[in-house]
CSV table of C-alpha atoms and ligand atoms in Angstrom, one decimal:
chain,number,residue,atom,x,y,z
A,1,MET,CA,0.3,0.5,0.2
A,2,THR,CA,1.3,3.5,-1.0
A,3,PHE,CA,1.9,6.3,2.0
A,4,ALA,CA,-0.1,9.4,0.9
A,5,ALA,CA,1.3,12.5,1.6
A,6,THR,CA,-0.4,15.5,1.4
A,7,VAL,CA,1.3,19.0,1.7
A,8,LEU,CA,-0.4,22.2,2.0
A,9,THR,CA,1.9,24.7,1.6
A,10,LEU,CA,2.4,28.1,0.0
A,11,TYR,CA,5.9,26.9,-1.1
A,12,PRO,CA,5.3,23.9,-3.1
A,13,GLU,CA,8.6,24.0,-4.6
A,14,MET,CA,10.1,22.9,-1.2
A,15,PHE,CA,9.5,20.0,-2.1
A,16,PRO,CA,9.9,16.9,-2.2
A,17,GLY,CA,13.5,18.6,-1.4
A,18,PRO,CA,15.7,16.3,0.7
A,19,LEU,CA,12.8,13.7,0.5
A,20,GLY,CA,13.8,13.6,-3.6
A,21,VAL,CA,17.4,11.8,-2.5
A,22,SER,CA,18.5,8.6,-0.9
A,23,LEU,CA,16.2,6.2,1.2
A,24,ALA,CA,13.1,8.5,1.1
A,25,GLY,CA,13.9,9.2,-2.6
A,26,ARG,CA,13.9,5.7,-3.7
A,27,ALA,CA,11.2,4.9,-2.3
A,28,LEU,CA,9.4,7.4,-3.9
A,29,ASP,CA,10.2,5.9,-7.3
A,30,GLN,CA,9.3,2.8,-5.8
A,31,GLY,CA,5.7,3.8,-5.4
A,32,LYS,CA,5.7,3.0,-1.9
A,33,TRP,CA,4.9,6.6,-1.0
A,34,SER,CA,3.8,9.5,-3.0
A,35,LEU,CA,3.1,13.3,-2.6
A,36,GLU,CA,1.1,15.6,-3.4
A,37,CYS,CA,1.7,19.4,-3.0
A,38,VAL,CA,-1.5,21.5,-2.6
A,39,GLN,CA,-0.4,25.4,-3.1
A,40,ILE,CA,-2.7,26.8,-0.2
A,41,ARG,CA,-3.1,30.0,-2.5
A,42,ASP,CA,-5.3,28.4,-4.3
A,43,PHE,CA,-8.1,28.8,-2.0
A,44,ALA,CA,-7.9,32.5,-1.8
A,45,ILE,CA,-11.2,34.4,-2.0
A,46,ASP,CA,-10.0,37.6,-3.8
A,47,ARG,CA,-9.1,39.1,-6.2
A,48,HIS,CA,-5.3,39.6,-5.4
A,49,LYS,CA,-5.5,36.0,-3.8
A,50,THR,CA,-4.4,36.6,-0.5
A,51,VAL,CA,-3.9,34.3,2.3
A,52,ASP,CA,-2.8,36.2,5.5
A,53,ASP,CA,-3.9,39.8,7.3
A,54,THR,CA,-2.5,41.7,10.5
A,55,PRO,CA,-2.9,40.0,13.7
A,56,ALA,CA,-6.1,41.3,15.7
A,57,GLY,CA,-4.7,43.3,19.1
A,58,GLY,CA,-1.8,44.7,16.8
A,59,GLY,CA,1.8,43.5,17.2
A,60,ALA,CA,4.7,42.2,14.3
A,61,GLY,CA,4.1,39.8,11.5
A,62,MET,CA,0.7,38.5,9.6
A,63,VAL,CA,-1.8,35.9,10.4
A,64,LEU,CA,-2.9,33.4,7.8
A,65,ARG,CA,-6.8,33.7,6.8
A,66,VAL,CA,-9.1,31.0,8.0
A,67,ASP,CA,-11.1,30.7,5.5
A,68,VAL,CA,-8.5,30.3,3.0
A,69,LEU,CA,-7.1,27.6,5.8
A,70,ALA,CA,-10.3,26.1,6.2
A,71,ALA,CA,-10.8,25.7,2.5
A,72,ALA,CA,-7.2,24.1,1.9
A,73,VAL,CA,-8.3,21.6,4.7
A,74,ASP,CA,-11.5,20.7,3.9
A,75,HIS,CA,-10.1,19.9,-0.1
A,76,ALA,CA,-7.4,17.2,2.1
A,77,LEU,CA,-9.9,15.7,3.8
A,78,ALA,CA,-12.3,15.1,0.9
A,79,LEU,CA,-9.2,13.8,-1.2
A,80,HIS,CA,-8.1,11.3,1.7
A,81,PRO,CA,-10.9,11.7,4.0
A,82,ASP,CA,-8.6,8.9,6.4
A,83,SER,CA,-5.6,10.8,7.2
A,84,PRO,CA,-5.0,13.0,9.7
A,85,VAL,CA,-4.0,16.4,9.7
A,86,LEU,CA,-1.1,17.8,10.8
A,87,ALA,CA,-0.2,21.4,11.5
A,88,MET,CA,3.3,22.1,12.0
A,89,THR,CA,3.9,25.1,14.6
A,90,PRO,CA,5.7,25.9,17.4
A,91,ARG,CA,2.6,25.8,19.5
A,92,GLY,CA,2.2,22.6,18.4
A,93,ARG,CA,3.2,18.9,21.0
A,94,PRO,CA,6.5,18.0,20.9
A,95,LEU,CA,6.6,15.1,18.0
A,96,SER,CA,7.5,11.7,19.6
A,97,GLN,CA,8.7,8.2,17.8
A,98,GLU,CA,5.6,6.8,19.1
A,99,ARG,CA,3.2,9.5,17.3
A,100,VAL,CA,5.8,9.0,13.8
A,101,ARG,CA,4.9,4.8,14.2
A,102,GLU,CA,1.3,5.4,14.8
A,103,LEU,CA,1.7,7.8,11.5
A,104,ALA,CA,3.6,5.5,9.6
A,105,ALA,CA,1.2,2.6,10.3
A,106,GLY,CA,-1.6,4.8,8.8
A,107,PRO,CA,-3.3,5.5,4.7
A,108,GLY,CA,-0.8,9.3,4.8
A,109,ILE,CA,-0.7,12.1,6.3
A,110,THR,CA,-1.5,15.8,5.5
A,111,VAL,CA,0.1,18.0,6.5
A,112,LEU,CA,-0.3,21.8,7.5
A,113,CYS,CA,2.9,24.1,6.8
A,114,GLY,CA,2.6,27.6,8.0
A,115,ARG,CA,4.0,31.0,7.1
A,116,PHE,CA,4.7,34.4,9.0
A,117,GLU,CA,3.4,34.5,12.2
A,118,GLY,CA,1.3,31.2,12.1
A,119,PHE,CA,-2.6,30.0,11.8
A,120,ASP,CA,-5.9,31.9,12.5
A,121,GLU,CA,-6.6,30.2,16.1
A,122,ARG,CA,-9.7,29.1,14.9
A,123,ILE,CA,-8.9,26.6,11.9
A,124,PHE,CA,-7.9,24.8,15.1
A,125,GLU,CA,-11.4,24.8,16.7
A,126,THR,CA,-13.4,23.6,14.1
A,127,ARG,CA,-11.3,21.5,12.0
A,128,PRO,CA,-9.5,17.9,13.2
A,129,VAL,CA,-5.7,19.5,12.6
A,130,GLU,CA,-3.2,18.3,15.1
A,131,GLU,CA,-0.5,20.9,16.4
A,132,VAL,CA,2.4,19.4,16.1
A,133,SER,CA,6.2,20.6,17.2
A,134,ILE,CA,9.1,19.4,15.7
A,135,GLY,CA,11.0,21.1,18.9
A,136,ASP,CA,11.6,24.2,21.1
A,137,ILE,CA,13.1,26.2,18.3
A,138,VAL,CA,11.5,28.8,15.8
A,139,LEU,CA,11.7,28.0,11.9
A,140,SER,CA,10.6,30.5,9.2
A,141,GLY,CA,8.1,27.5,7.9
A,142,GLY,CA,6.4,24.6,8.3
A,143,GLU,CA,7.7,22.7,5.6
A,144,PRO,CA,11.3,22.1,7.0
A,145,ALA,CA,9.7,20.7,9.8
A,146,ALA,CA,6.7,19.0,7.2
A,147,ILE,CA,10.1,17.4,5.4
A,148,MET,CA,11.5,16.4,9.0
A,149,LEU,CA,8.1,14.7,9.8
A,150,LEU,CA,7.6,13.1,6.7
A,151,ASP,CA,11.6,11.6,6.1
A,152,ALA,CA,10.2,10.3,10.0
A,153,CYS,CA,6.9,8.3,8.7
A,154,ILE,CA,9.2,7.4,5.5
A,155,ARG,CA,11.6,5.1,6.7
A,156,LEU,CA,9.7,3.3,8.5
A,157,LEU,CA,7.3,2.5,6.5
A,158,PRO,CA,7.6,-1.7,4.8
A,159,GLY,CA,10.4,-2.2,2.8
A,160,VAL,CA,12.2,1.2,3.0
A,161,MET,CA,14.8,0.4,5.5
A,162,GLY,CA,17.7,-2.4,5.0
A,163,ALA,CA,18.1,-4.0,8.3
A,164,PRO,CA,14.5,-4.1,9.7
A,165,SER,CA,16.2,-4.0,13.2
A,166,SER,CA,17.5,-0.7,12.7
A,167,GLY,CA,13.9,0.9,12.9
A,168,THR,CA,13.5,-0.9,16.4
A,169,GLU,CA,16.7,-0.7,18.4
A,170,GLU,CA,17.5,2.7,17.6
A,171,SER,CA,17.2,6.0,19.8
A,172,PHE,CA,13.5,6.5,21.0
A,173,GLU,CA,12.1,3.1,20.5
A,174,ASN,CA,12.5,2.0,23.6
A,175,GLY,CA,12.7,4.9,25.8
A,176,LEU,CA,15.9,5.4,25.8
A,177,LEU,CA,19.1,7.0,23.2
A,178,GLU,CA,20.9,4.3,21.2
A,179,TYR,CA,23.9,2.8,22.0
A,180,PRO,CA,27.3,3.9,20.3
A,181,HIS,CA,28.6,2.5,17.2
A,182,TYR,CA,32.0,2.1,16.3
A,183,THR,CA,33.8,0.6,12.7
A,184,ARG,CA,37.1,-0.2,11.3
A,185,PRO,CA,39.7,1.3,12.0
A,186,VAL,CA,40.0,-0.8,15.2
A,187,GLU,CA,42.9,1.7,16.1
A,188,TRP,CA,42.4,5.1,15.1
A,189,GLU,CA,44.8,8.8,16.6
A,190,GLY,CA,45.4,6.2,19.8
A,191,ARG,CA,41.6,5.4,20.0
A,192,THR,CA,40.6,2.0,20.3
A,193,ILE,CA,37.4,0.3,20.2
A,194,PRO,CA,36.3,-1.0,22.9
A,195,GLU,CA,37.8,-4.7,23.8
A,196,VAL,CA,34.4,-6.2,24.4
A,197,LEU,CA,32.6,-5.2,20.7
A,198,ARG,CA,36.0,-7.1,19.4
A,199,SER,CA,35.4,-10.2,21.6
A,200,GLY,CA,32.3,-11.8,19.5
A,201,ASP,CA,30.5,-12.6,22.9
A,202,HIS,CA,26.4,-11.5,22.1
A,203,ALA,CA,25.8,-11.6,26.0
A,204,LYS,CA,28.7,-9.6,26.8
A,205,ILE,CA,27.7,-7.1,23.6
A,206,ALA,CA,24.2,-7.0,24.7
A,207,ALA,CA,24.6,-5.9,28.1
A,208,TRP,CA,27.4,-3.5,27.2
A,209,ARG,CA,24.8,-1.7,24.7
A,210,LYS,CA,22.3,-1.4,26.9
A,211,GLN,CA,24.5,-0.1,29.8
A,212,ARG,CA,25.9,2.5,27.6
A,213,ALA,CA,22.5,3.1,26.0
A,214,GLU,CA,20.7,3.4,30.3
A,215,ASP,CA,24.3,5.6,31.0
A,216,ASP,CA,24.4,7.9,28.2
A,217,THR,CA,20.6,8.6,28.4
A,218,ARG,CA,20.9,9.3,32.5
A,219,SER,CA,23.7,11.6,31.6
A,220,ARG,CA,22.8,13.1,28.1
A,221,ARG,CA,18.4,13.3,28.6
A,222,PRO,CA,17.8,13.2,31.9
A,223,ASP,CA,14.3,14.1,31.2
A,224,LEU,CA,14.2,10.8,28.8
A,225,TRP,CA,16.0,8.7,31.8
A,226,GLU,CA,13.2,9.5,34.5
A,227,ARG,CA,10.3,8.7,31.9
A,228,HIS,CA,11.7,5.6,31.5
A,229,ALA,CA,12.4,4.6,35.0
A,230,ASP,CA,9.0,5.7,35.8
A,231,ALA,CA,8.2,3.1,33.3
A,232,ARG,CA,10.0,0.9,34.1
A,233,ASP,CA,9.3,1.1,38.2
A,234,ARG,CA,5.2,1.6,37.2
A,235,PRO,CA,3.2,-1.8,36.1
A,236,ALA,CA,0.9,-0.8,33.1
A,237,SER,CA,-2.1,-1.8,35.4
A,238,GLY,CA,-0.9,1.0,37.7
A,239,ALA,CA,-0.7,-1.5,40.4
A,240,ARG,CA,2.1,-0.5,42.8
A,241,ARG,CA,5.0,-3.0,41.4
A,242,LYS,CA,5.9,-6.0,44.1
A,243,THR,CA,9.3,-5.7,45.6
A,244,LYS,CA,10.9,-9.3,46.0
A,245,ASP,CA,10.1,-9.4,49.6
A,246,GLN,CA,6.4,-9.2,48.5
A,247,GLY,CA,6.3,-11.3,45.4
A,248,LYS,CA,5.5,-14.5,47.0
B,1,ADE,N1,7.1,26.1,12.3
B,1,ADE,C1,7.9,27.1,12.6
B,1,ADE,N2,8.6,26.1,14.2
B,1,ADE,C2,8.6,25.1,14.4
B,1,ADE,C3,8.6,24.0,14.7
B,1,ADE,N3,9.4,24.1,15.9
B,1,ADE,N4,7.7,23.3,15.3
B,1,ADE,C4,7.1,23.0,13.9
B,1,ADE,N5,6.6,23.8,12.6
B,1,ADE,C5,7.0,25.1,12.9
């Protein structure tokens, strides 16, 4: 099944951009995913094709008009009624690998890209649009964020990635950062590949990797570590985990 990506944008020429090369580009050529860009300006209702206006209450920049956005979103929903619509905005919910996995398992996604100061809020009150942020940074528009989101989904599509395990062992899949990697030369500028990785002892290698994943997550991403530790200590039922002594 082809994963259908629909992008609502004022700059369709930005696509496929980086998604047209390497892994995603090959998958696009092979029909594993499809891309359709919709020009938001085509849904403007006035002679001048106006898509934005000054912010109510004053302030800098321009705001995308809700009537234009709604017409573009309705068009996309008519084309792909089962695809979720995601608006790229720094005000959105931070994107997670878990959400990416859910999206990649579906029929496709419609991505709404903003420019200027952002979207008239009423689009979110009246249409099923999920606000998504790719991090606590402000981009000049939603297009680079949409490319990131699409890239994350596409690499998970069946048959897109070479080694199937590389999609499940990597960072975030188990709530941890991934362990570090090494390859030849064994010695370089006086530094060697850790001995255990050259031992051929797969159990020891797995233990070393697990330890490094935990240590690195704890030191680099205390936020992730806390969540991981909480989830580990709390059983899914919400009941208190039995300690060794209580366990009988
Ligand atoms: N548009 C501008 N900044 C963004 C961000 N951080 N995430 C998603 N879309 C954006």
